[in-house]
PDB file of C-alpha atoms and ligand atoms in Angstrom:
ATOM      1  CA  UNK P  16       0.000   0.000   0.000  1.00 98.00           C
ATOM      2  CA  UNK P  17       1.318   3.235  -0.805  1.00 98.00           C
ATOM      3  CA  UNK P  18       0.217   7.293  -0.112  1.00 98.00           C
ATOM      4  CA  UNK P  19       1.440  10.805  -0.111  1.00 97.00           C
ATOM      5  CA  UNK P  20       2.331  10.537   3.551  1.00 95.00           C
ATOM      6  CA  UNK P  21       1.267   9.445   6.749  1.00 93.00           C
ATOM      7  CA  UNK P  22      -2.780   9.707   6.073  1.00 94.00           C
ATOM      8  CA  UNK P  23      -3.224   6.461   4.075  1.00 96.00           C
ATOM      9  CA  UNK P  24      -2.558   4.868   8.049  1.00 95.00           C
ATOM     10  CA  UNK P  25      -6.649   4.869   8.133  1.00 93.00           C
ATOM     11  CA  UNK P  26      -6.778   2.800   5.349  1.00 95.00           C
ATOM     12  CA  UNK P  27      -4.489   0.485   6.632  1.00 96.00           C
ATOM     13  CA  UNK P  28      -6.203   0.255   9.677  1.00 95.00           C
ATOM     14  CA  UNK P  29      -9.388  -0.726   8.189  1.00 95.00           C
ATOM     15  CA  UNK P  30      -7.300  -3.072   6.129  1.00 96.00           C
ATOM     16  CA  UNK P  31      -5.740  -4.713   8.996  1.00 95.00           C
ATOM     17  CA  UNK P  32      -8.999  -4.808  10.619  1.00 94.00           C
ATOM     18  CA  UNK P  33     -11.044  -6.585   7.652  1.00 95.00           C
ATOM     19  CA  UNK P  34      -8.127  -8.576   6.575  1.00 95.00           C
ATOM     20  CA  UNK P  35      -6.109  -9.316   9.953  1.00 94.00           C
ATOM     21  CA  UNK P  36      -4.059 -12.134   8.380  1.00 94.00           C
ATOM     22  CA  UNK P  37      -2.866 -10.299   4.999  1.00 96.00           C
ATOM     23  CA  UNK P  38       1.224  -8.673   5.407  1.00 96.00           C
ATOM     24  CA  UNK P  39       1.280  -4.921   4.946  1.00 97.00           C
ATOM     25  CA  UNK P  40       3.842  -2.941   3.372  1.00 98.00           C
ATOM     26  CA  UNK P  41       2.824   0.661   3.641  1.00 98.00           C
ATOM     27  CA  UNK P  42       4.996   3.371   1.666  1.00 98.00           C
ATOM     28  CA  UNK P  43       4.627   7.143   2.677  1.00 97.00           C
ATOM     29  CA  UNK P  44       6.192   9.733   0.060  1.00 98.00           C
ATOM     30  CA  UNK P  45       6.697  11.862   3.069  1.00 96.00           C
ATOM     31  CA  UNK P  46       9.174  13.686   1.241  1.00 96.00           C
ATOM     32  CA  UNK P  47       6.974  14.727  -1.249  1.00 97.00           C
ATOM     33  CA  UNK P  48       3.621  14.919   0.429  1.00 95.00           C
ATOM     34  CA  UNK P  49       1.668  17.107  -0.053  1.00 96.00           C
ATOM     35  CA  UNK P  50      -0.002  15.817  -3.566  1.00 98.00           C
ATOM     36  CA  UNK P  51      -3.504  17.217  -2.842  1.00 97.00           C
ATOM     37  CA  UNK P  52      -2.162  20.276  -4.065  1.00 96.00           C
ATOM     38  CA  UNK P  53       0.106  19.055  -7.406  1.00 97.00           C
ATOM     39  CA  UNK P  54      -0.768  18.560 -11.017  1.00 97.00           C
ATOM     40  CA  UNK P  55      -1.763  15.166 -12.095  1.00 98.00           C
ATOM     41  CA  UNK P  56       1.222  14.463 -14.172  1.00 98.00           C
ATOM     42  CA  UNK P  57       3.160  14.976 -11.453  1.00 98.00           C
ATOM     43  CA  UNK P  58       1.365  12.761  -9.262  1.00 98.00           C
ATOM     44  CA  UNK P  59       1.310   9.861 -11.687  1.00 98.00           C
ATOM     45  CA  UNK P  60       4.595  10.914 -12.255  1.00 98.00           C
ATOM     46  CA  UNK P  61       5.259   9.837  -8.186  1.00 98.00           C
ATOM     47  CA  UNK P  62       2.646   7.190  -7.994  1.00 98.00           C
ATOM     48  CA  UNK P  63       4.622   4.852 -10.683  1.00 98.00           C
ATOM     49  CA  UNK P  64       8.226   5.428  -8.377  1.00 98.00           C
ATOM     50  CA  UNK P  65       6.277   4.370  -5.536  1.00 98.00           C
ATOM     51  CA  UNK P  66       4.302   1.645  -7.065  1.00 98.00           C
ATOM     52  CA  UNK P  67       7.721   0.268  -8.785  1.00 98.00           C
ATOM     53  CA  UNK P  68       9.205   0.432  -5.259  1.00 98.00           C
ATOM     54  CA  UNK P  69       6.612  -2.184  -3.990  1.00 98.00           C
ATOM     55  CA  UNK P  70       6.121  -4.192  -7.112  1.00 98.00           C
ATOM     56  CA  UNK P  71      10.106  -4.646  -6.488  1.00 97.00           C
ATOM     57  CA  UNK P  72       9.345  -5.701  -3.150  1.00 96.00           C
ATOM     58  CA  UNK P  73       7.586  -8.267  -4.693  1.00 97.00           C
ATOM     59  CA  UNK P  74       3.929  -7.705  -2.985  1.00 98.00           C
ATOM     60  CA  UNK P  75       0.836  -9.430  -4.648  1.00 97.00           C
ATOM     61  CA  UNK P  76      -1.478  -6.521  -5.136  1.00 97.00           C
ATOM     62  CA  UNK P  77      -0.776  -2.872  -4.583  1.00 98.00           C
ATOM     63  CA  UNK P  78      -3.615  -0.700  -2.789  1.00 98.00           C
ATOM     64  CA  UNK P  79      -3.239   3.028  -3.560  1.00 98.00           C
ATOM     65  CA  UNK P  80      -4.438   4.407  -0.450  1.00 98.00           C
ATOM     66  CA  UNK P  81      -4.254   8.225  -1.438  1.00 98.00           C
ATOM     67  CA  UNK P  82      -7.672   9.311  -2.900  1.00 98.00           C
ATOM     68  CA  UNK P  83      -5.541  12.391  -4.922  1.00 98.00           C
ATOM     69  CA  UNK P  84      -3.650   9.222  -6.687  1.00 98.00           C
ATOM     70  CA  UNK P  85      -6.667   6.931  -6.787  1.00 98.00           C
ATOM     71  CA  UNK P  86      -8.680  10.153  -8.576  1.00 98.00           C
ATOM     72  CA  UNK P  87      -5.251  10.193 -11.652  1.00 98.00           C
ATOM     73  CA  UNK P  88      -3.159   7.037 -11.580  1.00 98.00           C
ATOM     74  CA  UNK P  89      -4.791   3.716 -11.557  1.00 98.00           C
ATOM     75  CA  UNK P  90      -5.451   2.984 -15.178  1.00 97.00           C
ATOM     76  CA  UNK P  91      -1.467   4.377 -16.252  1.00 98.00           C
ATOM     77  CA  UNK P  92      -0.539   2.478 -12.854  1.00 98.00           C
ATOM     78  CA  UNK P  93      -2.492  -0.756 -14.497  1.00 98.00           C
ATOM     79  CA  UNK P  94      -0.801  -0.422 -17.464  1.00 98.00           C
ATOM     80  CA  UNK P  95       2.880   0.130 -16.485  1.00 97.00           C
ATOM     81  CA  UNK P  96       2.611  -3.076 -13.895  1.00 98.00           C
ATOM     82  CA  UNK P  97       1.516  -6.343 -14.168  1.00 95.00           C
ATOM     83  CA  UNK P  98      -0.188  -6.834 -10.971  1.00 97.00           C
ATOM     84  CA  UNK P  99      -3.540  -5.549  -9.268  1.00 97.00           C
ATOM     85  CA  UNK P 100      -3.848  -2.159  -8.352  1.00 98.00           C
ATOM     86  CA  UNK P 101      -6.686  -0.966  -6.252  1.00 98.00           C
ATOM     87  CA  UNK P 102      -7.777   2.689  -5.150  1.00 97.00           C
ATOM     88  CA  UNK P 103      -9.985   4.332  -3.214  1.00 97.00           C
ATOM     89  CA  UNK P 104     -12.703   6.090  -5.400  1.00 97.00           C
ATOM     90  CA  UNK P 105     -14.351   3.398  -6.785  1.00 97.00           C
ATOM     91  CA  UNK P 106     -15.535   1.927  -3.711  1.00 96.00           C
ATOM     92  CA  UNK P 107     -16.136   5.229  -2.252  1.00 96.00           C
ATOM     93  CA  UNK P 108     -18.222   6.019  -4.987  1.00 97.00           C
ATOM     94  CA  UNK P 109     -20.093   2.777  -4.739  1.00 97.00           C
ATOM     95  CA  UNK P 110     -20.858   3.420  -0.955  1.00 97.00           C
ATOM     96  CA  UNK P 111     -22.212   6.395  -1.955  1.00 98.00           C
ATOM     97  CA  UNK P 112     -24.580   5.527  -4.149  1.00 98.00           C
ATOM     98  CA  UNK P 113     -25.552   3.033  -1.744  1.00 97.00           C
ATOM     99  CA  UNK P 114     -25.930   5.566   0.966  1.00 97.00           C
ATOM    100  CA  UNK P 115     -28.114   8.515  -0.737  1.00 98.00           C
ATOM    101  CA  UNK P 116     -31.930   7.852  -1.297  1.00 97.00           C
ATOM    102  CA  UNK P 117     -32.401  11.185  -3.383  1.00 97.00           C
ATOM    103  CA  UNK P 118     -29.098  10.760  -5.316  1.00 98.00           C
ATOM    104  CA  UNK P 119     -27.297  13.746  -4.331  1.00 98.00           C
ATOM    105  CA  UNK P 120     -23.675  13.034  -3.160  1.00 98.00           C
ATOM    106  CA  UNK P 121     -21.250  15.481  -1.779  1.00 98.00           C
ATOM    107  CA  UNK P 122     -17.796  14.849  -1.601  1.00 98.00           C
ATOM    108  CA  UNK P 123     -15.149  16.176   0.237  1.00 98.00           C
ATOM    109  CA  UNK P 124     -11.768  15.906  -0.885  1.00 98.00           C
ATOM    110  CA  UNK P 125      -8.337  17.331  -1.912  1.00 98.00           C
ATOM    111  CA  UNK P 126      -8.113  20.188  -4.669  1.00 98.00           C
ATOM    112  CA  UNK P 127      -6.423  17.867  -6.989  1.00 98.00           C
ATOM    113  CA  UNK P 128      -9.200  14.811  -6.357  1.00 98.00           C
ATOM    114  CA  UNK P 129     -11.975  17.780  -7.277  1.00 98.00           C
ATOM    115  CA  UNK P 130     -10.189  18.817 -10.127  1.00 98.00           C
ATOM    116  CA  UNK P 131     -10.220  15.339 -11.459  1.00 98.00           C
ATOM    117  CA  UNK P 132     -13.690  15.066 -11.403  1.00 98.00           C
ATOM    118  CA  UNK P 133     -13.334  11.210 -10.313  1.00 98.00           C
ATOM    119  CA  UNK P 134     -15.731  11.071  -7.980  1.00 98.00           C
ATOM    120  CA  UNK P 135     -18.255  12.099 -10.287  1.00 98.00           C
ATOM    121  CA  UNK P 136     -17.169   9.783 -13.099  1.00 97.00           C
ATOM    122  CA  UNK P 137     -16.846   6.507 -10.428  1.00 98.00           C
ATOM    123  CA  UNK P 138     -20.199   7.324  -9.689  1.00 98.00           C
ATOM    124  CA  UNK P 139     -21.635   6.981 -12.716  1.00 97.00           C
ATOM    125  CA  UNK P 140     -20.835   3.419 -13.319  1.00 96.00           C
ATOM    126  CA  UNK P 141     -23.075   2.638 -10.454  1.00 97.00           C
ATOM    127  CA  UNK P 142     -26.065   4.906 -11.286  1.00 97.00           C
ATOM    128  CA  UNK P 143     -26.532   7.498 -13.878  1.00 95.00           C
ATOM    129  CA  UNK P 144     -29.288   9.257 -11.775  1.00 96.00           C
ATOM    130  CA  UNK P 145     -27.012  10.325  -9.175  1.00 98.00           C
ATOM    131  CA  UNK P 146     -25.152  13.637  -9.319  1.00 98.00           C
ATOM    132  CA  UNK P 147     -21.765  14.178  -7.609  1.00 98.00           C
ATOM    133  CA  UNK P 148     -20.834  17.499  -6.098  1.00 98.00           C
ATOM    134  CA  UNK P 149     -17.470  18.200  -4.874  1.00 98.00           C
ATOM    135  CA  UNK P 150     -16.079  20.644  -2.355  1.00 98.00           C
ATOM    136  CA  UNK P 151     -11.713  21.025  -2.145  1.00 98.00           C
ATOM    137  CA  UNK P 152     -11.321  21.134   1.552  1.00 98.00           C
ATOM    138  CA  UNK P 153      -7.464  20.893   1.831  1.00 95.00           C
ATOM    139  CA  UNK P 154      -7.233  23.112   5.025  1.00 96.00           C
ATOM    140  CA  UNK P 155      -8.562  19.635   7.078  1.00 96.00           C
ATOM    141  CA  UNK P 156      -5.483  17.649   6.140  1.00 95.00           C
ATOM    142  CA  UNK P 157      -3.462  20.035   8.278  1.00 94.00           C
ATOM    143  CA  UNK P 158      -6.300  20.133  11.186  1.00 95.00           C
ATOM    144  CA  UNK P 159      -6.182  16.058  11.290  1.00 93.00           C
ATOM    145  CA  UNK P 160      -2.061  16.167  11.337  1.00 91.00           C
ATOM    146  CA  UNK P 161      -2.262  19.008  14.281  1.00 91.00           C
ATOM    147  CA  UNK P 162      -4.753  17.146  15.962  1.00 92.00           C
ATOM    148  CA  UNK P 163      -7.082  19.472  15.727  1.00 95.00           C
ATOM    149  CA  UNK P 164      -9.876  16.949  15.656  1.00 96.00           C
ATOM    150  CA  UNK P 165     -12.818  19.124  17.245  1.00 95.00           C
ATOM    151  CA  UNK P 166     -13.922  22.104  18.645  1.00 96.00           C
ATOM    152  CA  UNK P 167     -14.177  25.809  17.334  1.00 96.00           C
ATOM    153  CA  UNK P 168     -11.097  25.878  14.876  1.00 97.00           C
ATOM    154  CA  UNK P 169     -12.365  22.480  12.999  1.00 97.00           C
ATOM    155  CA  UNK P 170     -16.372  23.008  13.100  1.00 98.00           C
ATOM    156  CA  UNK P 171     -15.825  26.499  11.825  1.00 98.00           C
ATOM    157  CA  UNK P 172     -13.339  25.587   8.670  1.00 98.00           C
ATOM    158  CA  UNK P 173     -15.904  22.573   8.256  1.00 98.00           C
ATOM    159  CA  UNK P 174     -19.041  24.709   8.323  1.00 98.00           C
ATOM    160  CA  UNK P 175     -17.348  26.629   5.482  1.00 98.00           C
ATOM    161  CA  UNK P 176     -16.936  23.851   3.343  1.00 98.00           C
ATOM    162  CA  UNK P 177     -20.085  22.137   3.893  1.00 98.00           C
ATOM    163  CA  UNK P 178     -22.010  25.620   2.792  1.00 98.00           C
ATOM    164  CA  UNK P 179     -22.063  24.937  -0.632  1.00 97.00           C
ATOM    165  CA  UNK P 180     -23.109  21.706  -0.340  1.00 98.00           C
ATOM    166  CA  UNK P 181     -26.112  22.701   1.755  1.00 97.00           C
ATOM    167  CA  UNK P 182     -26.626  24.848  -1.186  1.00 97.00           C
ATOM    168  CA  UNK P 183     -26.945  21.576  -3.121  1.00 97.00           C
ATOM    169  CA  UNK P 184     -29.037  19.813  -1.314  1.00 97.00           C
ATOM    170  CA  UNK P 185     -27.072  16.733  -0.483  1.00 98.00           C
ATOM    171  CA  UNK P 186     -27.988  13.761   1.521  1.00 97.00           C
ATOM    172  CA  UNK P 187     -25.258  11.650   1.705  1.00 98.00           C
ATOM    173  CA  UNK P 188     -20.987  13.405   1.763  1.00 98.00           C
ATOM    174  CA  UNK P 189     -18.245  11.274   0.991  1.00 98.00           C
ATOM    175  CA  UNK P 190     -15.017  11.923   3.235  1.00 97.00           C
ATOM    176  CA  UNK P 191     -12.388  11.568  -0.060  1.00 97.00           C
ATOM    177  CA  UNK P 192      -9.364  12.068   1.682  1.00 97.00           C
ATOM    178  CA  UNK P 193      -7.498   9.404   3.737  1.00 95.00           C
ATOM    179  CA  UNK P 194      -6.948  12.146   6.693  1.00 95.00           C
ATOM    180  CA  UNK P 195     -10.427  12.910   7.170  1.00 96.00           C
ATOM    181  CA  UNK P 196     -11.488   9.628   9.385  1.00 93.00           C
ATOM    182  CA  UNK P 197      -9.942  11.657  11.955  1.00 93.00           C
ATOM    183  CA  UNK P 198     -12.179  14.033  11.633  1.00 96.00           C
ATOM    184  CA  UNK P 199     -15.254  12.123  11.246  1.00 97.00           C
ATOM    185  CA  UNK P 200     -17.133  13.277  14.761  1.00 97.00           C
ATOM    186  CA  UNK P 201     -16.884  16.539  13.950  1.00 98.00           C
ATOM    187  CA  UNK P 202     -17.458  16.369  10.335  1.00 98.00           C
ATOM    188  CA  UNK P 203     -20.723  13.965  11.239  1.00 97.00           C
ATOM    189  CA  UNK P 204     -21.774  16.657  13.448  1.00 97.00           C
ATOM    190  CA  UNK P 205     -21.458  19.393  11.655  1.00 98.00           C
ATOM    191  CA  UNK P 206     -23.333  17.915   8.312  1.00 98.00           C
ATOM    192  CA  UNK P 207     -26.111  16.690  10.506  1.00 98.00           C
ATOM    193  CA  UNK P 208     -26.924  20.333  11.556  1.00 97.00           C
ATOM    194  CA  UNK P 209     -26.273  21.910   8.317  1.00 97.00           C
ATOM    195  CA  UNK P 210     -27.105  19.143   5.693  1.00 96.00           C
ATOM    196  CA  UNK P 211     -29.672  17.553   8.101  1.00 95.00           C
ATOM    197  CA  UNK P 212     -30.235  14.865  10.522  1.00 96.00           C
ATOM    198  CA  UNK P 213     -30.643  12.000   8.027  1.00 95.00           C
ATOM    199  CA  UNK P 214     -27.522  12.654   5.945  1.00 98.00           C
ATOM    200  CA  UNK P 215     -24.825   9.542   5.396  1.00 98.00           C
ATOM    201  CA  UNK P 216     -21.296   9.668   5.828  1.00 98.00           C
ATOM    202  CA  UNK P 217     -19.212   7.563   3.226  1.00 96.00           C
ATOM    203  CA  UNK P 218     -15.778   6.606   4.489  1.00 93.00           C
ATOM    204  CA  UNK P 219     -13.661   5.744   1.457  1.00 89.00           C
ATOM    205  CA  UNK P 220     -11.160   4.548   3.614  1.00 91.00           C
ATOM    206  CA  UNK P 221     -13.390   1.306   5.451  1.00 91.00           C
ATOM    207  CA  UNK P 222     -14.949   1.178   1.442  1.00 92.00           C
ATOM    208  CA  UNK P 223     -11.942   0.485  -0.050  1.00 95.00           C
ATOM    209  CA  UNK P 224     -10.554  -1.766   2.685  1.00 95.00           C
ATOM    210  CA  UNK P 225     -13.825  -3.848   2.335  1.00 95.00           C
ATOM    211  CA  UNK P 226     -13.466  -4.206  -1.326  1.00 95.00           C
ATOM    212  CA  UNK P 227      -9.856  -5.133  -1.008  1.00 97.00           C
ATOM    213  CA  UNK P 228     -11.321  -7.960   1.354  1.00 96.00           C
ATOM    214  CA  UNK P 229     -13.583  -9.058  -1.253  1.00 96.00           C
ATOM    215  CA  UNK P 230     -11.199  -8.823  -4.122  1.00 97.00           C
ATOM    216  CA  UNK P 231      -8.566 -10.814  -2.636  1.00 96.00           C
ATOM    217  CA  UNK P 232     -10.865 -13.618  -1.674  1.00 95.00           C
ATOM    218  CA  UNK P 233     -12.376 -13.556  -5.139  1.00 96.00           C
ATOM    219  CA  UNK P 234      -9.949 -14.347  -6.451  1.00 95.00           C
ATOM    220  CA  UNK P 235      -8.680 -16.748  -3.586  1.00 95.00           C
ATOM    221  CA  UNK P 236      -5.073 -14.757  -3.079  1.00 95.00           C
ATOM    222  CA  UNK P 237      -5.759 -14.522   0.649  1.00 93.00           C
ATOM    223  CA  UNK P 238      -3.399 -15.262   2.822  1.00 92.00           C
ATOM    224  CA  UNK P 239      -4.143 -18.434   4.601  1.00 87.00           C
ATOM    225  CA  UNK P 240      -2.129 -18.495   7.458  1.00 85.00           C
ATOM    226  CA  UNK P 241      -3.873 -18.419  10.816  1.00 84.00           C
ATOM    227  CA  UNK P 242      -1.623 -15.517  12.567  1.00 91.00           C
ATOM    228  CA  UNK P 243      -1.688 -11.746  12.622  1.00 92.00           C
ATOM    229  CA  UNK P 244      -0.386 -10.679   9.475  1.00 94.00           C
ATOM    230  CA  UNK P 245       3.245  -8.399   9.555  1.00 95.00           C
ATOM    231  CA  UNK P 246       3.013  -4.172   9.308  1.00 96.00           C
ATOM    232  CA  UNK P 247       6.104  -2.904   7.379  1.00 97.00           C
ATOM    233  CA  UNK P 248       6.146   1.123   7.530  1.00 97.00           C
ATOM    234  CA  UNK P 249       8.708   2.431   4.941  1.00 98.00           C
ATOM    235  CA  UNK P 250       8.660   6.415   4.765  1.00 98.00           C
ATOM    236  CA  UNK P 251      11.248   8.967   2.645  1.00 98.00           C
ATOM    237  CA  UNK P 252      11.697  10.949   5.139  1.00 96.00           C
ATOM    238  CA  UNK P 253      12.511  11.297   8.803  1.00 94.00           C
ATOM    239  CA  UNK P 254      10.980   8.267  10.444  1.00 95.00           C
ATOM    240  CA  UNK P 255      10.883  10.387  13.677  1.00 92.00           C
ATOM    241  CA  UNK P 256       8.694  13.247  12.376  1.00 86.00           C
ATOM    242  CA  UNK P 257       6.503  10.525  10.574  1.00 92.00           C
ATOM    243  CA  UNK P 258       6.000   8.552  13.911  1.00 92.00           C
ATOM    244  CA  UNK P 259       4.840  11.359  16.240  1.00 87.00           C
ATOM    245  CA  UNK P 260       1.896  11.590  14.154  1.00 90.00           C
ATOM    246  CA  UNK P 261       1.355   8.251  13.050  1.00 92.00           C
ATOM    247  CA  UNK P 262       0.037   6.390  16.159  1.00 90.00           C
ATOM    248  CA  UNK P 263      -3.272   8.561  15.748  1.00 88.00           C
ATOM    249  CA  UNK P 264      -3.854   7.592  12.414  1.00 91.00           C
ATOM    250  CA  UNK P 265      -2.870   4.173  12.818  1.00 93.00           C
ATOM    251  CA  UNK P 266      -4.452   3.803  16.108  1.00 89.00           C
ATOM    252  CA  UNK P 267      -1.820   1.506  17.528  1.00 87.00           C
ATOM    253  CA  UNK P 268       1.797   2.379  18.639  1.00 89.00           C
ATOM    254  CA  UNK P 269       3.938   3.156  15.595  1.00 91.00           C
ATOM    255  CA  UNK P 270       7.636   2.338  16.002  1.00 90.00           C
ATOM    256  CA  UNK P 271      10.407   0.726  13.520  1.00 94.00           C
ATOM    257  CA  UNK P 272       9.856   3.108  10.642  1.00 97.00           C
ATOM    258  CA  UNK P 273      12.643   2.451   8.219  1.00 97.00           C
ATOM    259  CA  UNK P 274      13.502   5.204   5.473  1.00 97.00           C
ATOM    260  CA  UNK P 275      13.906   4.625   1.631  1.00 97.00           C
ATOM    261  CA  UNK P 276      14.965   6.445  -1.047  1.00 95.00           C
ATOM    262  CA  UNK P 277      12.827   5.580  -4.568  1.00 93.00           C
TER     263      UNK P 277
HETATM  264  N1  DGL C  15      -3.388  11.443   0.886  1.00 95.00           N
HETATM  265  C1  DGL C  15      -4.032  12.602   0.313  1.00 95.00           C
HETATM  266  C2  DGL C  15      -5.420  12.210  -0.193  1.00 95.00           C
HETATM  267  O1  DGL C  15      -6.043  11.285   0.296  1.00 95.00           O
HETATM  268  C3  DGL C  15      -4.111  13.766   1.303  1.00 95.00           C
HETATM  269  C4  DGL C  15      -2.762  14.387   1.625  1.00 95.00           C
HETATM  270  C5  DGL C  15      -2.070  14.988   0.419  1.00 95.00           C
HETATM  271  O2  DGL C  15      -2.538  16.015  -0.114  1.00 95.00           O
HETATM  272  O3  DGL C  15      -1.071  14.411  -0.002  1.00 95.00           O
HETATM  273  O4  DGL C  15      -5.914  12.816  -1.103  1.00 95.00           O
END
C-alpha cells in the first residue's frame, strides 16, 4: 500500500482490521507529500516510483491508499505493472450511491481529487441518476495532522466547506481524503446540523478496505495463514517526524519506521 504521507494509516487500519491475516507494506512519500495540491502528471509521475518500489518488493497486489492518486493514476498504474492495483474512489463512490436515497452526493476531498472530477465519473458506473458534487477542503489535512480533531477551529473551517453543499441539497458526503477519518465526529456533526439529521457519511477509507477484502478472496489470493499478518512502515523521510503523528492515524503504537529512497 502506498500514499502521499502518513494519512493512508486509516486505510491500513481498516485493512488490517477486515483482513487481519494479509502482510502490509505501507509506503509514505513523506518527502513529497503534499499531492492534494500538485498537477496530475506529477502525481502519476510519483505514484509509478512508488508503485515500482513495492512491485520490487515483490507484494501481490498494490492498494493506492491516497484518494488524490486513486482520482489520476490507476489505469497508467495498471498499465505500467503487471499486478492488481486498487484505489480508493471506486468503492467510495459505490458506498455512496448506496448511501443517498435522493441521489445527491457530496464529496469532500483534496483540490487535486476535485479537479479530477473522479468522484463524479466513479459514480456513474453505479447509477446514472445520481449527481456528484465536490467541495476542495485541503485546510482539514493540516487540522487532522495538528490534531485538531474538534472544537471551534475544525467546526468552523468545516461549516465553510459544507455551505455549498447545503446549497446543493445533499444527503449523503463522501469523506475523499485518507486524513479525514480523523475528523469524522466533527465532520458527522457538523453535516447533521447543516445538511440535516438523516444525511450519510461515506468513508472511502473502510470502502476500499472492504473491497480489497472481497477482491482478494475472489480471487482466492488470501493469505491463509492463521496468525496476525506483519506491518512494514517504509517512509522517505525522517521516520521520527513521521512517527509522532502516526500512532493517531494508525491507532496503535507506531515504532520501527525504516527510510527509503525511490
Ligand atoms: N493522501 C491525500 C489524499 O487522500 C491527502 C494528503 C495529500 O494532499 O497528499 O488525497
Amino acid at each position: 500500500m502506498f500514499d502521499s504521507g502518513l494519512g493512508g494509516l486509516t486505510v491500513v487500519r481498516a485493512l488490517r482490521e477486515a483482513l487481519p491475516n494479509e502482510d502490509v507494506v505501507y509506503l509514505g512519500d513523506t518527502a513529497r507529500v503534499p499531492y492534494g495540491t500538485k498537477g496530475a502528471a506529477t502525481v502519476v509521475r510519483y505514484a509509478i516510483g512508488c508503485t515500482k518500489y513495492l512491485v520490487d518488493r515483490g507484494v501481490k497486489a498494490v492498494v493506492i491508499a491516497c484518494n488524490t492518486v486513486s482520482a489520476v493514476a490507476p489505469e497508467r498504474l495498471r498499465i505500467e505493472f503487471d499486478l492488481p492495483v486498487l484505489g480508493v474512489i471506486d468503492p467510495g463512490a459505490r458506498a455512496a450511491v448506496a448511501a443517498s436515497v435522493t441521489g445527491r452526493i457530496g464529496v469532500l476531498a483534496t483540490t487535486g481529487t476535485v479537479a479530477s472530477g473522479a468522484y463524479a465519473r466513479a459514480v456513474q458506473q453505479y447509477s446514472t441518476r445520481a449527481e456528484v458534487f465536490s467541495q476542495a477542503a485541503p485546510l482539514l489535512v493540516p487540522l487532522a495532522e495538528e490534531g485538531w480533531t474538534e472544537g471551534e477551529v475544525p467546526n468552523l473551517i468545516i461549516d465553510r466547506y459544507l455551505l455549498p453543499l447545503r446549497e446543493a441539497n445533499v444527503d449523503a458526503l463522501v469523506l475523499g481524503c485518507t486524513h479525514y477519518p480523523l475528523l469524522r465526529p466533527a465532520i458527522e456533526l457538523r453535516a447533521r446540523a447543516l445538511l440535516g439529521q438523516s444525511v450519510n457519511v461515506v468513508d472511502s477509507a473502510q470502502s476500499a478496505a472492504a473491497d480489497v477484502a472481497d477482491f482478494l478472496r475472489t480471487r482466492q489470493m488470501q493469505n491463509e495463514r492463521g496468525d496476525r499478518g506483519t506491518l512494514e512502515l517504509l517512509v522517505t523521510d525522517l521516520p521520527a517526524t513521521f512517527e509522532t503523528i502516526a500512532t493517531r492515524f494508525l491507532g496503535e503504537r507506531v515504532s520501527g519506521t525504516t527510510q527509503v529512497n525511490l
